[in-house]
Structure formats: structure tokens, C-alpha cells
Short mmCIF file of N, CA, C and O in Angstrom, two decimals:
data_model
loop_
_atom_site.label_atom_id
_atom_site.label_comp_id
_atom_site.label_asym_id
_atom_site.label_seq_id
_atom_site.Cartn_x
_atom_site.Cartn_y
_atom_site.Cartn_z
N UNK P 150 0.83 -1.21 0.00
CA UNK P 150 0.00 0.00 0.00
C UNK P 150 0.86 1.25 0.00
O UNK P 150 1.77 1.35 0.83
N UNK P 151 0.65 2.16 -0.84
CA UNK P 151 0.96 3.55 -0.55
C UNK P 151 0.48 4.44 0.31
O UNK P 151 -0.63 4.98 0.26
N UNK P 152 1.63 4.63 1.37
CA UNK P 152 1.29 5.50 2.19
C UNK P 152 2.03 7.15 1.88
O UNK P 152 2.87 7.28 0.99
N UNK P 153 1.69 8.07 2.54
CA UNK P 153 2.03 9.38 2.14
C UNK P 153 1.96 10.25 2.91
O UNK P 153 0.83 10.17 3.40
N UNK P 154 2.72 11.43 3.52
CA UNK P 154 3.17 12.04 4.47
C UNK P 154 2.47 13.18 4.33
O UNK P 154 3.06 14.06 3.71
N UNK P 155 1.13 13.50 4.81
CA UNK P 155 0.38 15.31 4.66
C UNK P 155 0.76 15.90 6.07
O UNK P 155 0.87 15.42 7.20
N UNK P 156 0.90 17.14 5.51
CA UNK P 156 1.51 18.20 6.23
C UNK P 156 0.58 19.10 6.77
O UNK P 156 0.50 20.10 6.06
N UNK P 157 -0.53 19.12 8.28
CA UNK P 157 -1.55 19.88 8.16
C UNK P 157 -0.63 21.34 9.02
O UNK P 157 0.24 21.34 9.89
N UNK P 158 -1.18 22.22 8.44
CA UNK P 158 -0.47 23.85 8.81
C UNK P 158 -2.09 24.40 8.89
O UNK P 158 -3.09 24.25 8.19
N UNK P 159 -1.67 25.33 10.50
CA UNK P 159 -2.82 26.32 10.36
C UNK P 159 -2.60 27.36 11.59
O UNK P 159 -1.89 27.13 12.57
N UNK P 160 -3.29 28.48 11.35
CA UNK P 160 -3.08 29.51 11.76
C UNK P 160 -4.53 29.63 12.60
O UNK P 160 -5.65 29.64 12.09
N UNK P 161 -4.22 29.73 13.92
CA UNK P 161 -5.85 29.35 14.89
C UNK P 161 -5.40 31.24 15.99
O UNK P 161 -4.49 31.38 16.82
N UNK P 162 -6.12 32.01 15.66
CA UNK P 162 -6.16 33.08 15.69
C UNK P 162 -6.67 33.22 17.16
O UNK P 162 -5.97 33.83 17.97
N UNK P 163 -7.80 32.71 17.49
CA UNK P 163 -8.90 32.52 18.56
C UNK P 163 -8.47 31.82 19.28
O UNK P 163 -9.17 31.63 20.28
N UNK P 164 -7.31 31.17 19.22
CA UNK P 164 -7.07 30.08 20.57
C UNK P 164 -6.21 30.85 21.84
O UNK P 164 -5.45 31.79 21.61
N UNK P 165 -6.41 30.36 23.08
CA UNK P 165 -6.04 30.75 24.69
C UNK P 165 -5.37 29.75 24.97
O UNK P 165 -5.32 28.66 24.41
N UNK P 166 -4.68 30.26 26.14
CA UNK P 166 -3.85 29.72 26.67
C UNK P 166 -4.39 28.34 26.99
O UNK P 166 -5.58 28.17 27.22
N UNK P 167 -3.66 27.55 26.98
CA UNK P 167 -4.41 26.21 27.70
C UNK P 167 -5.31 25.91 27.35
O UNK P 167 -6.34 25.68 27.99
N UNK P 168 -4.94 25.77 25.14
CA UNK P 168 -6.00 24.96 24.48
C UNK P 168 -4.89 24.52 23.33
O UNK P 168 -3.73 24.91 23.21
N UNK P 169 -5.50 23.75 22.68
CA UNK P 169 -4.90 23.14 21.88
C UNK P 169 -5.44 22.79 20.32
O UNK P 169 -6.45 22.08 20.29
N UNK P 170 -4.98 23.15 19.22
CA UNK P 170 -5.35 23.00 17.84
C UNK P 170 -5.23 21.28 18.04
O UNK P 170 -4.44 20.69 18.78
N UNK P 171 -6.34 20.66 17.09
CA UNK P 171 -6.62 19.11 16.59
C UNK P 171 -6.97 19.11 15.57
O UNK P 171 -7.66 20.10 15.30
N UNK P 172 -6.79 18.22 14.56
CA UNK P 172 -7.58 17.41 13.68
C UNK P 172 -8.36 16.35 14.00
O UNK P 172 -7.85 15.56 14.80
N UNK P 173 -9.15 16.17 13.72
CA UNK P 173 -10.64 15.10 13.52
C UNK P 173 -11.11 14.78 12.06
O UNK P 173 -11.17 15.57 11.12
N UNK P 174 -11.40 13.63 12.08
CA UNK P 174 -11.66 13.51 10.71
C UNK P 174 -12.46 11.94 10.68
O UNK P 174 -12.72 11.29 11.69
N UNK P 175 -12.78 11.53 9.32
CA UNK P 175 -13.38 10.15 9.20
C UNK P 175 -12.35 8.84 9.32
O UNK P 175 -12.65 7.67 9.59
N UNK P 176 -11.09 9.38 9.03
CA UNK P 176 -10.27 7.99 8.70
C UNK P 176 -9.78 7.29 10.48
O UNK P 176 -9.66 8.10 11.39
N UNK P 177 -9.63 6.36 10.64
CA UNK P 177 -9.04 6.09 11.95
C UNK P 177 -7.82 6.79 12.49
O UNK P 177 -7.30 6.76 13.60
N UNK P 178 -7.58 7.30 11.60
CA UNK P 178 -5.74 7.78 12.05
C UNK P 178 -6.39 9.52 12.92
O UNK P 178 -5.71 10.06 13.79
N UNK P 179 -7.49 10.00 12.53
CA UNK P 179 -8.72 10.92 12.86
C UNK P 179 -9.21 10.94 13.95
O UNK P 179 -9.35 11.89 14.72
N UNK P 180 -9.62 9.39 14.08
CA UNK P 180 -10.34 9.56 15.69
C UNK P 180 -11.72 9.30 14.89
O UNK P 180 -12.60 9.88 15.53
N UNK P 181 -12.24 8.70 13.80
CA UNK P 181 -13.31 8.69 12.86
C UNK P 181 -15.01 9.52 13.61
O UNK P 181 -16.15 9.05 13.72
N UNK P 182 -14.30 11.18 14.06
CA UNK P 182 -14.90 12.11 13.65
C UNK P 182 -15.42 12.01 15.70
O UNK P 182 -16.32 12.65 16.25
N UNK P 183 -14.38 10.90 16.41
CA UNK P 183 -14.81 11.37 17.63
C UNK P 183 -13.71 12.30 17.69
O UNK P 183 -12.59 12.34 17.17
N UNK P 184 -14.48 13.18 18.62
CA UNK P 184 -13.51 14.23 18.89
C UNK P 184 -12.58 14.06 20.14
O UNK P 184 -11.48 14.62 20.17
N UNK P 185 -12.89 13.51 20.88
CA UNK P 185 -11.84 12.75 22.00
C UNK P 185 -10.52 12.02 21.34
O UNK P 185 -9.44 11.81 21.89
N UNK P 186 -10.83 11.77 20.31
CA UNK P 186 -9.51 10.68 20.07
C UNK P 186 -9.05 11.81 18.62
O UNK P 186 -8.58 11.26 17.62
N UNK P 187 -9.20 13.07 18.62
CA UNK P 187 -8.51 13.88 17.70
C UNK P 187 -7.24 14.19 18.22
O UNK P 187 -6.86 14.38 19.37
N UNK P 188 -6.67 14.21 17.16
CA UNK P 188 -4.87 14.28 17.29
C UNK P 188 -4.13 15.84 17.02
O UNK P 188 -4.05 16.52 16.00
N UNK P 189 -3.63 16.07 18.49
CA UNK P 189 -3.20 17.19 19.20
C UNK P 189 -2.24 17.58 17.57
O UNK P 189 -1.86 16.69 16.80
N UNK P 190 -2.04 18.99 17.36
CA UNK P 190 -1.10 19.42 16.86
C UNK P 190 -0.29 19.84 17.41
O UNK P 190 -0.45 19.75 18.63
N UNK P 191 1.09 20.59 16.92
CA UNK P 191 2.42 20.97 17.89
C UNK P 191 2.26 22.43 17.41
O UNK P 191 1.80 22.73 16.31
N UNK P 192 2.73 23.36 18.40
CA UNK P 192 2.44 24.69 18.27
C UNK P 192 4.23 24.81 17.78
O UNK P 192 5.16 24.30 18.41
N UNK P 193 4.38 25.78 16.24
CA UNK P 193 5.48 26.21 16.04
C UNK P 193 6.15 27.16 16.74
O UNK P 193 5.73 28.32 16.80
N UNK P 194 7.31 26.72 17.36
CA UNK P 194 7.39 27.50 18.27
C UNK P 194 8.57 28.59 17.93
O UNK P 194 9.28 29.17 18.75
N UNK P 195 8.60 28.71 16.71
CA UNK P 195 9.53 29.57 15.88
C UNK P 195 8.59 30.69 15.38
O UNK P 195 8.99 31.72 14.83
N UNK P 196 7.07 30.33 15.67
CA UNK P 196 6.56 31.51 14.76
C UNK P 196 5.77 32.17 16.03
O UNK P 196 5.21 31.45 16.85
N UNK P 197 5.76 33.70 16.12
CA UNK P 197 5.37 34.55 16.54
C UNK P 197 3.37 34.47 16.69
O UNK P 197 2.69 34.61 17.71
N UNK P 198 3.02 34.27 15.58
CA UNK P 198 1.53 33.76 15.29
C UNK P 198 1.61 32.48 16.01
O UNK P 198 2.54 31.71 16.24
N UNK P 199 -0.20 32.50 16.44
CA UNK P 199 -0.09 31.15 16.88
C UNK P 199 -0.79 30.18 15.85
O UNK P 199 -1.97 29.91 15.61
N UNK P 200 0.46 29.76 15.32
CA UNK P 200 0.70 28.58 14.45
C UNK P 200 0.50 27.15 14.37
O UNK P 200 1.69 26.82 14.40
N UNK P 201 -0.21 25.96 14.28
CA UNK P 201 0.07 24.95 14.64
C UNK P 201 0.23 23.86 13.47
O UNK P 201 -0.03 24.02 12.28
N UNK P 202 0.63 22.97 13.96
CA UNK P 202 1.48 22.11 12.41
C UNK P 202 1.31 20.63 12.79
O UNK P 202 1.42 20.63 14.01
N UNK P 203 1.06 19.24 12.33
CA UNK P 203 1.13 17.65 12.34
C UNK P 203 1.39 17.55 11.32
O UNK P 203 0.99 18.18 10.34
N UNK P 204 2.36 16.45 11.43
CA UNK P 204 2.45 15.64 10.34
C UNK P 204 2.49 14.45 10.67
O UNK P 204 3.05 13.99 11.67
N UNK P 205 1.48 13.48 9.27
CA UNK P 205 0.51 12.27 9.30
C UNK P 205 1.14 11.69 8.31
O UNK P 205 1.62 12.25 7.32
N UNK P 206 1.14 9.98 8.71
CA UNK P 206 1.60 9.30 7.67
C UNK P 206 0.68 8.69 7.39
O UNK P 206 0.24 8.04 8.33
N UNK P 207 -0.04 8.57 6.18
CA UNK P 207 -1.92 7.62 5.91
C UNK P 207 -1.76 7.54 4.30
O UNK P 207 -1.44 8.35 3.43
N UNK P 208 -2.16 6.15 4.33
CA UNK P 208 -2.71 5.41 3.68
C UNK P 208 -3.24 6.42 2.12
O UNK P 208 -4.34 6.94 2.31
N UNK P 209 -2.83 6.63 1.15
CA UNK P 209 -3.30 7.42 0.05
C UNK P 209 -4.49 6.98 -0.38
O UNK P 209 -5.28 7.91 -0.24
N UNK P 210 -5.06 5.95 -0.86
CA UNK P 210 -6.24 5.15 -1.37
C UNK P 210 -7.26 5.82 -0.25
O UNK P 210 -8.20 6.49 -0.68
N UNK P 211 -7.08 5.64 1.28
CA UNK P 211 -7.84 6.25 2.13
C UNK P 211 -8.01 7.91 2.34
O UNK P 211 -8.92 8.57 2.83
N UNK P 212 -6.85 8.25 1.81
CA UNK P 212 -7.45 9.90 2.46
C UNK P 212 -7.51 10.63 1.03
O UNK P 212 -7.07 11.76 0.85
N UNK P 213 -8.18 9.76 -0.08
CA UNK P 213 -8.90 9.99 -1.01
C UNK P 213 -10.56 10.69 -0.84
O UNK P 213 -11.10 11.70 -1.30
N UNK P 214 -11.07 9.41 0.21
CA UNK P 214 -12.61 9.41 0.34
C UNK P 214 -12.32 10.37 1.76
O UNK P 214 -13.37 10.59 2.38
N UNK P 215 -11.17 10.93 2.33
CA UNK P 215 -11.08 11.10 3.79
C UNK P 215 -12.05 12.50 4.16
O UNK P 215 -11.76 13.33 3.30
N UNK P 216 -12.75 12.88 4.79
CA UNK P 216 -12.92 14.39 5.70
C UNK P 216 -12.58 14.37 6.74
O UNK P 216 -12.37 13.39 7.46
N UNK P 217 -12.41 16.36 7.13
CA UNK P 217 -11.49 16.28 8.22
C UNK P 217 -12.42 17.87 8.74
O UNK P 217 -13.37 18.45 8.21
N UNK P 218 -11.52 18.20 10.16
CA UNK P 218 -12.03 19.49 10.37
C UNK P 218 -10.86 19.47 11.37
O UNK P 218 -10.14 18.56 11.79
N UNK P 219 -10.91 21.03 11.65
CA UNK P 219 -9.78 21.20 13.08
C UNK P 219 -10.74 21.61 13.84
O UNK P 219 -11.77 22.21 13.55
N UNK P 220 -10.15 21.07 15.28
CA UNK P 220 -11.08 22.08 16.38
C UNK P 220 -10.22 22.21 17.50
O UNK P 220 -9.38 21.32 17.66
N UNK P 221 -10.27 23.25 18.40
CA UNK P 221 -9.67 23.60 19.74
C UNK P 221 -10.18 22.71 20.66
O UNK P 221 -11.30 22.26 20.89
N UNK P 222 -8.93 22.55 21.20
CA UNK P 222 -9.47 21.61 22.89
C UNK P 222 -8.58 22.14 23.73
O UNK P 222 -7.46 22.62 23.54
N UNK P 223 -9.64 21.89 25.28
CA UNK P 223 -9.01 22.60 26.64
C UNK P 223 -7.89 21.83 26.79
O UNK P 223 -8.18 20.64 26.86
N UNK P 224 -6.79 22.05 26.87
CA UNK P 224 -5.78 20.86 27.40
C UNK P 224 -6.21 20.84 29.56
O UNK P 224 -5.90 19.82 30.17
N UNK P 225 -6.46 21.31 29.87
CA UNK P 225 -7.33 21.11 31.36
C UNK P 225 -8.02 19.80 31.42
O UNK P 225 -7.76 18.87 32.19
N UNK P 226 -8.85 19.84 30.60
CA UNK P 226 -10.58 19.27 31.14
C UNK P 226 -10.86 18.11 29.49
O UNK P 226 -11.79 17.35 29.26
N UNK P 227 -9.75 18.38 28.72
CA UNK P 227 -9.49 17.53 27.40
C UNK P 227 -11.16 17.88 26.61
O UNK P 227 -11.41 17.21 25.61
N UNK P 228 -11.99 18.68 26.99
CA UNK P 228 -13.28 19.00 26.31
C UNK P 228 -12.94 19.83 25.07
O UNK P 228 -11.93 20.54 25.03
N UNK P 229 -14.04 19.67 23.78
CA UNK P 229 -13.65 20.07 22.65
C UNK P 229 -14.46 21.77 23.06
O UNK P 229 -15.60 22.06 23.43
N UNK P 230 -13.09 22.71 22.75
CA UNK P 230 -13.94 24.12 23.15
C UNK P 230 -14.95 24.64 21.58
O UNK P 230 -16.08 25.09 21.41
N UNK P 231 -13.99 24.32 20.82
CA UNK P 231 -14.91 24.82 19.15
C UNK P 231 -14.46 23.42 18.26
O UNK P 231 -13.43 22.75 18.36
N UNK P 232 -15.76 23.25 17.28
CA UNK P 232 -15.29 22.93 15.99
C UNK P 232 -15.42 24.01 15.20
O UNK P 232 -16.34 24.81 15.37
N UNK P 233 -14.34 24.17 14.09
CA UNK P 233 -14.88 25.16 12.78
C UNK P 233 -16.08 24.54 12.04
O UNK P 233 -16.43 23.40 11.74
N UNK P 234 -16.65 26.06 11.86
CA UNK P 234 -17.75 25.58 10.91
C UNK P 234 -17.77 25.73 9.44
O UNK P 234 -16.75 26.20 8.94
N UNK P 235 -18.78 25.42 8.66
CA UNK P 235 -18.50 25.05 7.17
C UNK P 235 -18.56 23.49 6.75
O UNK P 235 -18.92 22.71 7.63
N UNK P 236 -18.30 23.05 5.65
CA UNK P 236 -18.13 22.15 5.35
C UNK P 236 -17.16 21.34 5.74
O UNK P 236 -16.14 21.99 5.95
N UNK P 237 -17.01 20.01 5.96
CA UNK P 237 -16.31 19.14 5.91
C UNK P 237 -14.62 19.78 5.13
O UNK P 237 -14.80 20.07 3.94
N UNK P 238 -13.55 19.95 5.46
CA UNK P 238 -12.39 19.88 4.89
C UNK P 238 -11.81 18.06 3.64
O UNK P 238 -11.72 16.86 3.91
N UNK P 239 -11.60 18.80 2.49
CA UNK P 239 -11.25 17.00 1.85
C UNK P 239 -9.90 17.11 1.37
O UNK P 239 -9.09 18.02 1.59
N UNK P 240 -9.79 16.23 0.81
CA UNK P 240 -8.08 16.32 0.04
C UNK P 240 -7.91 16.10 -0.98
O UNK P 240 -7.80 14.93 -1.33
N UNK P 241 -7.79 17.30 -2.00
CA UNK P 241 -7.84 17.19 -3.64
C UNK P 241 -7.06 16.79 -4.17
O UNK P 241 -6.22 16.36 -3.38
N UNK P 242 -6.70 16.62 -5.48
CA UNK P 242 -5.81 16.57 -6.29
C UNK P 242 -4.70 15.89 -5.89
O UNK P 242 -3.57 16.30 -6.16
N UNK P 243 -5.02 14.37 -4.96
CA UNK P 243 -3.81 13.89 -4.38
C UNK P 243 -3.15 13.23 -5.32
O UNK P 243 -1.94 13.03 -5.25
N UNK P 244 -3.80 12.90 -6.13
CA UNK P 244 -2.99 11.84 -7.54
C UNK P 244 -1.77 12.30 -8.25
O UNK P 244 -0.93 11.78 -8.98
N UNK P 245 -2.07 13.83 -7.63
CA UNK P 245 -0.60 14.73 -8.47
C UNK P 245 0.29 15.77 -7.71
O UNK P 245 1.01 16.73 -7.96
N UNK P 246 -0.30 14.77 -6.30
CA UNK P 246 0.78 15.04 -5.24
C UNK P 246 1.85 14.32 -5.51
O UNK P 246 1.70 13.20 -6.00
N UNK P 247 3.26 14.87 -5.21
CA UNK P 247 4.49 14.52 -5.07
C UNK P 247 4.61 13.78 -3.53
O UNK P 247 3.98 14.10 -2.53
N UNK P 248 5.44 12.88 -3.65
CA UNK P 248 6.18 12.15 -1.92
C UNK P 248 5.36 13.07 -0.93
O UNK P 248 4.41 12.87 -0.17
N UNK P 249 6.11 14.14 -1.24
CA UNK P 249 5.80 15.38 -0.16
C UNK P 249 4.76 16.09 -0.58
O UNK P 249 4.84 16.73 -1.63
N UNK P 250 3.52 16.07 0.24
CA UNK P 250 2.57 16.68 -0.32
C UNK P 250 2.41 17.73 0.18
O UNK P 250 2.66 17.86 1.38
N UNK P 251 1.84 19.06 -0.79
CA UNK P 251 1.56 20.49 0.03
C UNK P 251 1.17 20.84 1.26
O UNK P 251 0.36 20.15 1.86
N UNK P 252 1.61 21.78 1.72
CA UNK P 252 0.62 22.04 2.97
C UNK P 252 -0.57 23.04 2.48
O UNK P 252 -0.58 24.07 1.81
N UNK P 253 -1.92 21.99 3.36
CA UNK P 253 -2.85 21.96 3.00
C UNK P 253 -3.27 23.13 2.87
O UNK P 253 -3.95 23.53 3.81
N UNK P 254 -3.05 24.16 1.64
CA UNK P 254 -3.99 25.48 1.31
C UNK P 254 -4.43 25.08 -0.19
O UNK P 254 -4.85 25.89 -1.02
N UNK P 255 -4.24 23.56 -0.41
CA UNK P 255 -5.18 23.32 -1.85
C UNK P 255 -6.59 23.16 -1.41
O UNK P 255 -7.02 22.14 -1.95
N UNK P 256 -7.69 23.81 -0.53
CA UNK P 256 -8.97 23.47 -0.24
C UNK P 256 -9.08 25.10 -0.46
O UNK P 256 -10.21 25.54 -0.20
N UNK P 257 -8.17 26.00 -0.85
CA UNK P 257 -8.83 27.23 -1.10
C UNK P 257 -9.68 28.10 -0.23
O UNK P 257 -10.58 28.84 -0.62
N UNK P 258 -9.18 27.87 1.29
CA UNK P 258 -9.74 28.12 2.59
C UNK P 258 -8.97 29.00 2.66
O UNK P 258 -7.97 28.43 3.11
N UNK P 259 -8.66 30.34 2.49
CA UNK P 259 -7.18 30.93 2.52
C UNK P 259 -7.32 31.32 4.30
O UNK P 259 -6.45 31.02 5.13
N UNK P 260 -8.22 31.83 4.52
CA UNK P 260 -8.11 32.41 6.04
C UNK P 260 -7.63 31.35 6.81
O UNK P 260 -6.92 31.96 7.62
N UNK P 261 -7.55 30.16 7.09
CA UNK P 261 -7.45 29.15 8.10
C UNK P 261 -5.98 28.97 7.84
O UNK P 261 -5.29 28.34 8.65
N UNK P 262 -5.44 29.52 6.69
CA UNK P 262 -4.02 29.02 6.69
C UNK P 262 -3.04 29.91 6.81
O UNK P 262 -3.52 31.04 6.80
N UNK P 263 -1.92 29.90 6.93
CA UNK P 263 -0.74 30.81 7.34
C UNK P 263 -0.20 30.71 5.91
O UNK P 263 -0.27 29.88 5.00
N UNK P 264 0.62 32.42 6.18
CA UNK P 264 0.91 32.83 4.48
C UNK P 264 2.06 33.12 4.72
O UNK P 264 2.65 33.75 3.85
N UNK P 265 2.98 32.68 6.32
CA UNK P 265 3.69 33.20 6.94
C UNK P 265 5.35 33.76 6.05
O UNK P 265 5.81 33.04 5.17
N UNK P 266 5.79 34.58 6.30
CA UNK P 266 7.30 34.37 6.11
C UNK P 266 8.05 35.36 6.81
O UNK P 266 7.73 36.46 7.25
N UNK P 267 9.67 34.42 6.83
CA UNK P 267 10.06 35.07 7.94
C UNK P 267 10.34 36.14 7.85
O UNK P 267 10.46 36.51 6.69
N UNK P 268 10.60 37.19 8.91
CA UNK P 268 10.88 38.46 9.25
C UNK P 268 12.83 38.79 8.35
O UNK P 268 13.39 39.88 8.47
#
């Protein structure tokens, strides 16, 4: 099976101290859309913005059909404080992804993503 390394990047504007950016999504590697078993991101700690970044190794055939969403959680009380709203997040044009696939601003969401560069 081909597996493949996505790079989720995002820029969570609204988050407080003593919360934490996640992904959730349908595939198991997701937490299949429980939000308890969504997978913490790492806050960049090089960037000034609060930034947060995972990287996932999954199954390509699967995160074909995959949806996803980010949401904040209390790191306290592990309760989900927000999901974003909108549609479901998917993953396009993976067939003509390279090894290394983009970080995710091919969903044309521009606000959710960082345009960052350095100072």
C-alpha cells in the first residue's frame, strides 16, 4: 500500500492559553470524527503567530474518500472548546501530489491558513 506524508499547517487566531489545535476527521488515524480521540497538533514555536502544524503518515487510497475538520481543545478538562464551521475539509488533487505533499492550502480556505514568512 501507498502510504504518504500530509503536512496539516494552520493559523488558529482565537485560541487561549491552555487549548490546543486538533484534527478530527473520518479515517481512523482521525479519531473517525470522535472528537476525543482527535490528534493534538504541535504549536510552532519559531513563529510569533499562533501557528500549529502535524504531520501524518496515511494510507493514500484512504485519504482519497477522507474528511477532516480542526477544532480547539481545553488541554485542562481535554473538552472540545470549538469545531470550525463550514463544510467538511477534503483532500484534492492527491494523484498529483508529489512524496511530499503540500501544505494543506489546496482546499482554497485561505483564512485558516498561514501565508507566513520570515521576518
Amino acid at each position: 500500500d501507498m502510504y504518504i506524508m500530509v503536512h496539516f499547517q494552520v493559523l488558529v487566531p482565537r485560541i487561549k492559553q491552555n487549548q490546543s489545535a486538533c484534527v478530527f476527521g473520518s479515517l481512523n488515524e482521525f479519531g473517525k470524527w470522535d472528537d476525543g480521540k482527535a490528534l493534538k497538533m504541535k504549536r510552532v514555536s519559531a513563529s510569533v503567530l499562533p501557528l500549529y502544524e502535524l504531520v501524518l503518515r496515511v494510507n493514500k487510497e484512504e485519504l482519497k474518500a477522507a474528511e477532516w475538520k480542526y477544532l480547539i481543545r481545553d488541554d485542562s478538562t481535554n473538552q472540545t472548546a470549538y469545531i470550525e464551521h463550514g463544510p467538511n475539509r477534503l483532500f484534492k488533487d492527491i494523484d498529483s501530489w508529489t512524496t511530499a505533499p503540500p501544505k494543506p492550502n489546496h482546499d482554497h480556505d485561505h483564512d485558516h491558513h498561514s501565508h507566513h514568512h520570515d521576518a
